[in-house]
PDB file of C-alpha atoms in Angstrom:
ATOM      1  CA  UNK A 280      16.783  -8.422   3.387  1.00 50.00           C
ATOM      2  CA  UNK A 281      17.880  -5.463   5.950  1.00 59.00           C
ATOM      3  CA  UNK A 282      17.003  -5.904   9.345  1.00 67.00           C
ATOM      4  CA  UNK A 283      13.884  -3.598   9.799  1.00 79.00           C
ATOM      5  CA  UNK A 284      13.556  -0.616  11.421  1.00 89.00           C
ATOM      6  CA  UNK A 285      10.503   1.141  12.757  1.00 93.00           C
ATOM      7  CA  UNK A 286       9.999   4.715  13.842  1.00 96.00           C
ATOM      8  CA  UNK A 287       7.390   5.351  15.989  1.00 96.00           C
ATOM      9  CA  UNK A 288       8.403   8.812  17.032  1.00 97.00           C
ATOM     10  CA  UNK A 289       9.870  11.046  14.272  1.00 97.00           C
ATOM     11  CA  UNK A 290      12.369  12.153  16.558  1.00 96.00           C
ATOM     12  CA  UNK A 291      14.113   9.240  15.575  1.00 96.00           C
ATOM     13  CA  UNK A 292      14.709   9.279  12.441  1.00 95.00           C
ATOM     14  CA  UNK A 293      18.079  10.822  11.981  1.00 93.00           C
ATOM     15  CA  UNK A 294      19.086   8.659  15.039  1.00 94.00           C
ATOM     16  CA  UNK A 295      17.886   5.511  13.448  1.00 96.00           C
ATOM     17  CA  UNK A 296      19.891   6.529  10.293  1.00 96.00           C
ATOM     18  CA  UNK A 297      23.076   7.494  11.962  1.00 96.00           C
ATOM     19  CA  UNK A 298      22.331   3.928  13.768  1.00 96.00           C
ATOM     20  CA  UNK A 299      22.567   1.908  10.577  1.00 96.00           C
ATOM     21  CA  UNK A 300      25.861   3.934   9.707  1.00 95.00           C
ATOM     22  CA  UNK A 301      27.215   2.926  12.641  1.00 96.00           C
ATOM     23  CA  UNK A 302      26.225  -0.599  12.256  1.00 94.00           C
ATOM     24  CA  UNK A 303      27.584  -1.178   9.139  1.00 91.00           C
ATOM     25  CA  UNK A 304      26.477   1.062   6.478  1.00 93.00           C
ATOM     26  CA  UNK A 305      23.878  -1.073   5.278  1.00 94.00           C
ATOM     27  CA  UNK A 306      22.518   0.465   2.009  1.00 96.00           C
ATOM     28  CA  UNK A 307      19.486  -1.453   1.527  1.00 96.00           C
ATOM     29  CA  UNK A 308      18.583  -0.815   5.645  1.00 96.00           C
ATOM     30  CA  UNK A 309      18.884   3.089   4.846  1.00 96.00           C
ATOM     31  CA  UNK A 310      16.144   3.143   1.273  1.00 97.00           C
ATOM     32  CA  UNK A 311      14.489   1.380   3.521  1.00 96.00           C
ATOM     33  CA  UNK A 312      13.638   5.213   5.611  1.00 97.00           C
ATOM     34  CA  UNK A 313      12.428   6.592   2.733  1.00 97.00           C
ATOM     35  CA  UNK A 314       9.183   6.435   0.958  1.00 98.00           C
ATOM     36  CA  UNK A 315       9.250   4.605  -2.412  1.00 98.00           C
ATOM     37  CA  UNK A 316       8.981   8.279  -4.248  1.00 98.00           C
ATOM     38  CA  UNK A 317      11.031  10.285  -1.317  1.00 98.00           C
ATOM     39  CA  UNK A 318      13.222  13.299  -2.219  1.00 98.00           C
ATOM     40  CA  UNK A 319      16.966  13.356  -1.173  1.00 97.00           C
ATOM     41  CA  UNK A 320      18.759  16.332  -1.581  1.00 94.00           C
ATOM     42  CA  UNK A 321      22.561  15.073  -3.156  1.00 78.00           C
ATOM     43  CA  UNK A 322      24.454  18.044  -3.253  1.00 75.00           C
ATOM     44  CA  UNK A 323      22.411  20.859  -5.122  1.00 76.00           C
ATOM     45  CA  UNK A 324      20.633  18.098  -7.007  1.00 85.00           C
ATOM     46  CA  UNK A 325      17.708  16.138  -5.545  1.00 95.00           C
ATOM     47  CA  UNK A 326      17.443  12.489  -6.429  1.00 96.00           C
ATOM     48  CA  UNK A 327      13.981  11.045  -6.384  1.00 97.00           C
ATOM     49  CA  UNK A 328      13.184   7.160  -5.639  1.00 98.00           C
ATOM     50  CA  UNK A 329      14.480   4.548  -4.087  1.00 97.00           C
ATOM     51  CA  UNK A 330      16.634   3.434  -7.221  1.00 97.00           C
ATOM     52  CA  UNK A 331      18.158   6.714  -7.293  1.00 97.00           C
ATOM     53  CA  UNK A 332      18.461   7.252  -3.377  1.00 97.00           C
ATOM     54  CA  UNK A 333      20.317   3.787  -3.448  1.00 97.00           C
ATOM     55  CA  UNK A 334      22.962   5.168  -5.634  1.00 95.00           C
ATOM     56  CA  UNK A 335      23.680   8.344  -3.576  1.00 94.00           C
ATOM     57  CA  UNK A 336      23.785   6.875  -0.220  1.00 95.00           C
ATOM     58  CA  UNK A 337      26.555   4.124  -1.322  1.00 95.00           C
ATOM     59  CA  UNK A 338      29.093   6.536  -1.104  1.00 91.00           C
ATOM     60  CA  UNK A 339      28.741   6.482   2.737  1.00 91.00           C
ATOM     61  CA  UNK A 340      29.673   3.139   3.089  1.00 93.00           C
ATOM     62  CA  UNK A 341      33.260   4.428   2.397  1.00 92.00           C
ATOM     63  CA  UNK A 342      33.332   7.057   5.019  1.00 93.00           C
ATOM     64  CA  UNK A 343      35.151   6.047   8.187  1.00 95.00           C
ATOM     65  CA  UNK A 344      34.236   6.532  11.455  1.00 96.00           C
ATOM     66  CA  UNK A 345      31.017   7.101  13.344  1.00 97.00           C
ATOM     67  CA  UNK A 346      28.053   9.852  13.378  1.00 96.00           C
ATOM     68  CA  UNK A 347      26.573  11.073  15.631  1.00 96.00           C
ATOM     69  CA  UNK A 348      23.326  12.872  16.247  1.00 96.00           C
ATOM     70  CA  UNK A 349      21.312  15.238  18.477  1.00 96.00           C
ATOM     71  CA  UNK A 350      17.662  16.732  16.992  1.00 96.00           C
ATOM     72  CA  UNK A 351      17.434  19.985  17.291  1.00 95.00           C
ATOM     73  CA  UNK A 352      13.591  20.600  17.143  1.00 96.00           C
ATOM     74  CA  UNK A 353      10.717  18.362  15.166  1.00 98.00           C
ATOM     75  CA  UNK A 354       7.736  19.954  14.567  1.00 98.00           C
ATOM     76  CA  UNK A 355       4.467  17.522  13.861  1.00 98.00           C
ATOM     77  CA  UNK A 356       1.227  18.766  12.294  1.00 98.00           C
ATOM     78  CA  UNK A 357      -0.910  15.122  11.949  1.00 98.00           C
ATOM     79  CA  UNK A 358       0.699  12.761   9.994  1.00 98.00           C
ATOM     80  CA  UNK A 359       3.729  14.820   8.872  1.00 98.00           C
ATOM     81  CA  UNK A 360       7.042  15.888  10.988  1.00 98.00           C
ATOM     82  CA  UNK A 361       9.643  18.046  10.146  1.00 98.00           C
ATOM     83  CA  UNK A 362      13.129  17.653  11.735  1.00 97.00           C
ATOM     84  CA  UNK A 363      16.583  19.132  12.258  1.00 96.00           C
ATOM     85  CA  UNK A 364      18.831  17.391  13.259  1.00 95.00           C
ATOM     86  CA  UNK A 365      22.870  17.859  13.960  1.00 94.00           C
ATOM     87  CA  UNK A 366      25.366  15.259  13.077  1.00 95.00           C
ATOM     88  CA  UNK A 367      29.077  15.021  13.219  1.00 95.00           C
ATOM     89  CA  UNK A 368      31.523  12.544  11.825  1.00 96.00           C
ATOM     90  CA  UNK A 369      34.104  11.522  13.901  1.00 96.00           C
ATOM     91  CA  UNK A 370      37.220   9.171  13.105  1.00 97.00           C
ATOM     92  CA  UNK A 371      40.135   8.452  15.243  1.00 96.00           C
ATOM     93  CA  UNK A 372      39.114  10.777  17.916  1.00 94.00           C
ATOM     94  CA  UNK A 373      38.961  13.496  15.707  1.00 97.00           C
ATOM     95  CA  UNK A 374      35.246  15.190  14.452  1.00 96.00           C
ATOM     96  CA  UNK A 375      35.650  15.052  10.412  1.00 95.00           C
ATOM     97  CA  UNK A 376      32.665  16.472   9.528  1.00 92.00           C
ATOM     98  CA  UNK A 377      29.521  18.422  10.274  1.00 92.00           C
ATOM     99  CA  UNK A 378      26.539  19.392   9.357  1.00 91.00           C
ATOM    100  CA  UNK A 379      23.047  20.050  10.505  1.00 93.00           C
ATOM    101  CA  UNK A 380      19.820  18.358   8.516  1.00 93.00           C
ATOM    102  CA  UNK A 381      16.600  19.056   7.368  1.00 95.00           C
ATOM    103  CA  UNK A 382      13.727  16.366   6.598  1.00 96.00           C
ATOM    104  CA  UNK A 383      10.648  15.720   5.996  1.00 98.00           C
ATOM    105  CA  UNK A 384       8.788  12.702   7.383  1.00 98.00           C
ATOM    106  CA  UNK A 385       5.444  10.906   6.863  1.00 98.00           C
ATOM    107  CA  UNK A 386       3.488   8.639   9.350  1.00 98.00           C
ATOM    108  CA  UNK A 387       2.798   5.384   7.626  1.00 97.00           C
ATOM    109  CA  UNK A 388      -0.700   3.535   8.519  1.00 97.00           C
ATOM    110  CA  UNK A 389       1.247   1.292  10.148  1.00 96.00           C
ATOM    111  CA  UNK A 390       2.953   3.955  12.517  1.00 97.00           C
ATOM    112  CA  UNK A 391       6.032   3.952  10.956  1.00 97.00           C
ATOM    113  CA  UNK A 392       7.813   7.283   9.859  1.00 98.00           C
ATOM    114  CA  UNK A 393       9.778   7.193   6.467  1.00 98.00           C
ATOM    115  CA  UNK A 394      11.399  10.135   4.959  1.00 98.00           C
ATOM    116  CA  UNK A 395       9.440  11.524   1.685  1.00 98.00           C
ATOM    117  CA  UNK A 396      12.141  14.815   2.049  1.00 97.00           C
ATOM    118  CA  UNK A 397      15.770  14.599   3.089  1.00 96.00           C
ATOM    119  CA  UNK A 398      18.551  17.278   2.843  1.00 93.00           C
ATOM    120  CA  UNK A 399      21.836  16.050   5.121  1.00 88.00           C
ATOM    121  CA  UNK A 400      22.702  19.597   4.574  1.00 83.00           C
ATOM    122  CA  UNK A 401      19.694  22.073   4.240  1.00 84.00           C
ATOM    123  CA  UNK A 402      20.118  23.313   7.170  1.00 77.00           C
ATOM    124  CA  UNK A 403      23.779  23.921   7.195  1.00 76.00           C
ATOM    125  CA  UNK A 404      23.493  26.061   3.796  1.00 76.00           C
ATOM    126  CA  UNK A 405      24.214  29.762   4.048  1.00 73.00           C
ATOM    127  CA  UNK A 406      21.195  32.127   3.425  1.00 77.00           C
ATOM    128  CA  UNK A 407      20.172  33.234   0.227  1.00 77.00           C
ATOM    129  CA  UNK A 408      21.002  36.887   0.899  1.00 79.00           C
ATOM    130  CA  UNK A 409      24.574  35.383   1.720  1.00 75.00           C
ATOM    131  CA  UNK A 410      25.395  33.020  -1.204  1.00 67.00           C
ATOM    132  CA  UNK A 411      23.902  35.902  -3.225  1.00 72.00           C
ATOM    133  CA  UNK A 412      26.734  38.845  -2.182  1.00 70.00           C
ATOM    134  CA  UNK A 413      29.514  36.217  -2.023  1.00 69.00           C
ATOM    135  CA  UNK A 414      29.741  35.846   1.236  1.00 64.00           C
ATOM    136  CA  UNK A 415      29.522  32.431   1.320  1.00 55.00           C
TER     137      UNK A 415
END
């Protein structure tokens, strides 16, 4: 069973994921953010479920290193928040990767937040217009 985690402030939510990373990459810890019918965006395919959520975030358990995160801005209307959030991966000294995150989060009854939408990279994609003339 993974230790549990509860967000009270959706704020938190990228931090509490880049927290589990850094703790050991626990898969089971990180389906446990999401609501059982969540939406993760895994590349330009979305994954739905917890089943399927499981399978796309084992691949992190092979990335070394450490995140890091800083939210950008969460907007909350009731019991839904949406956040961005900016990460970096850094091994060795050295930042390996970055990126800057878009989700979706729903207050449970019990005042937990859970992701039901999750895109590690939606806001890091180029715009439309962009990707569209090939200037992506």
């Amino acid at each position: 069973m993974p230790k549990a985690y509860k967000i009270t402030d959706p704020s938190q939510t990228n931090a509490t994921f880049a927290k589990i990373f850094n703790e050991g990459r626990n898969v089971d810890a990180w389906v446990s953010l999401y609501e059982p019918d969540a939406v993760l965006f895994d590349g330009p395919n979305p994954v739905i479920g917890h089943e399927a959520i499981r399978k796309s975030l084992a691949g992190l358990t092979n990335v070394p290193g450490a995140i890091e995160t800083k939210v950008n801005f969460v907007g909350v209307n009731g019991d839904i928040a949406l956040v961005r959030a900016d990460y970096r991966f850094r091994h060795e000294g050295k930042i390996t990767l970055t990126g800057s995150a878009i989700e979706v989060a729903r207050r449970q009854p019990d005042g937990n937040w859970l992701f039901i939408i999750d895109h590690a990279t939606g806001a890091s994609v180029p715009s439309a217009w962009e990707a569209e003339s090939g200037k992506a």
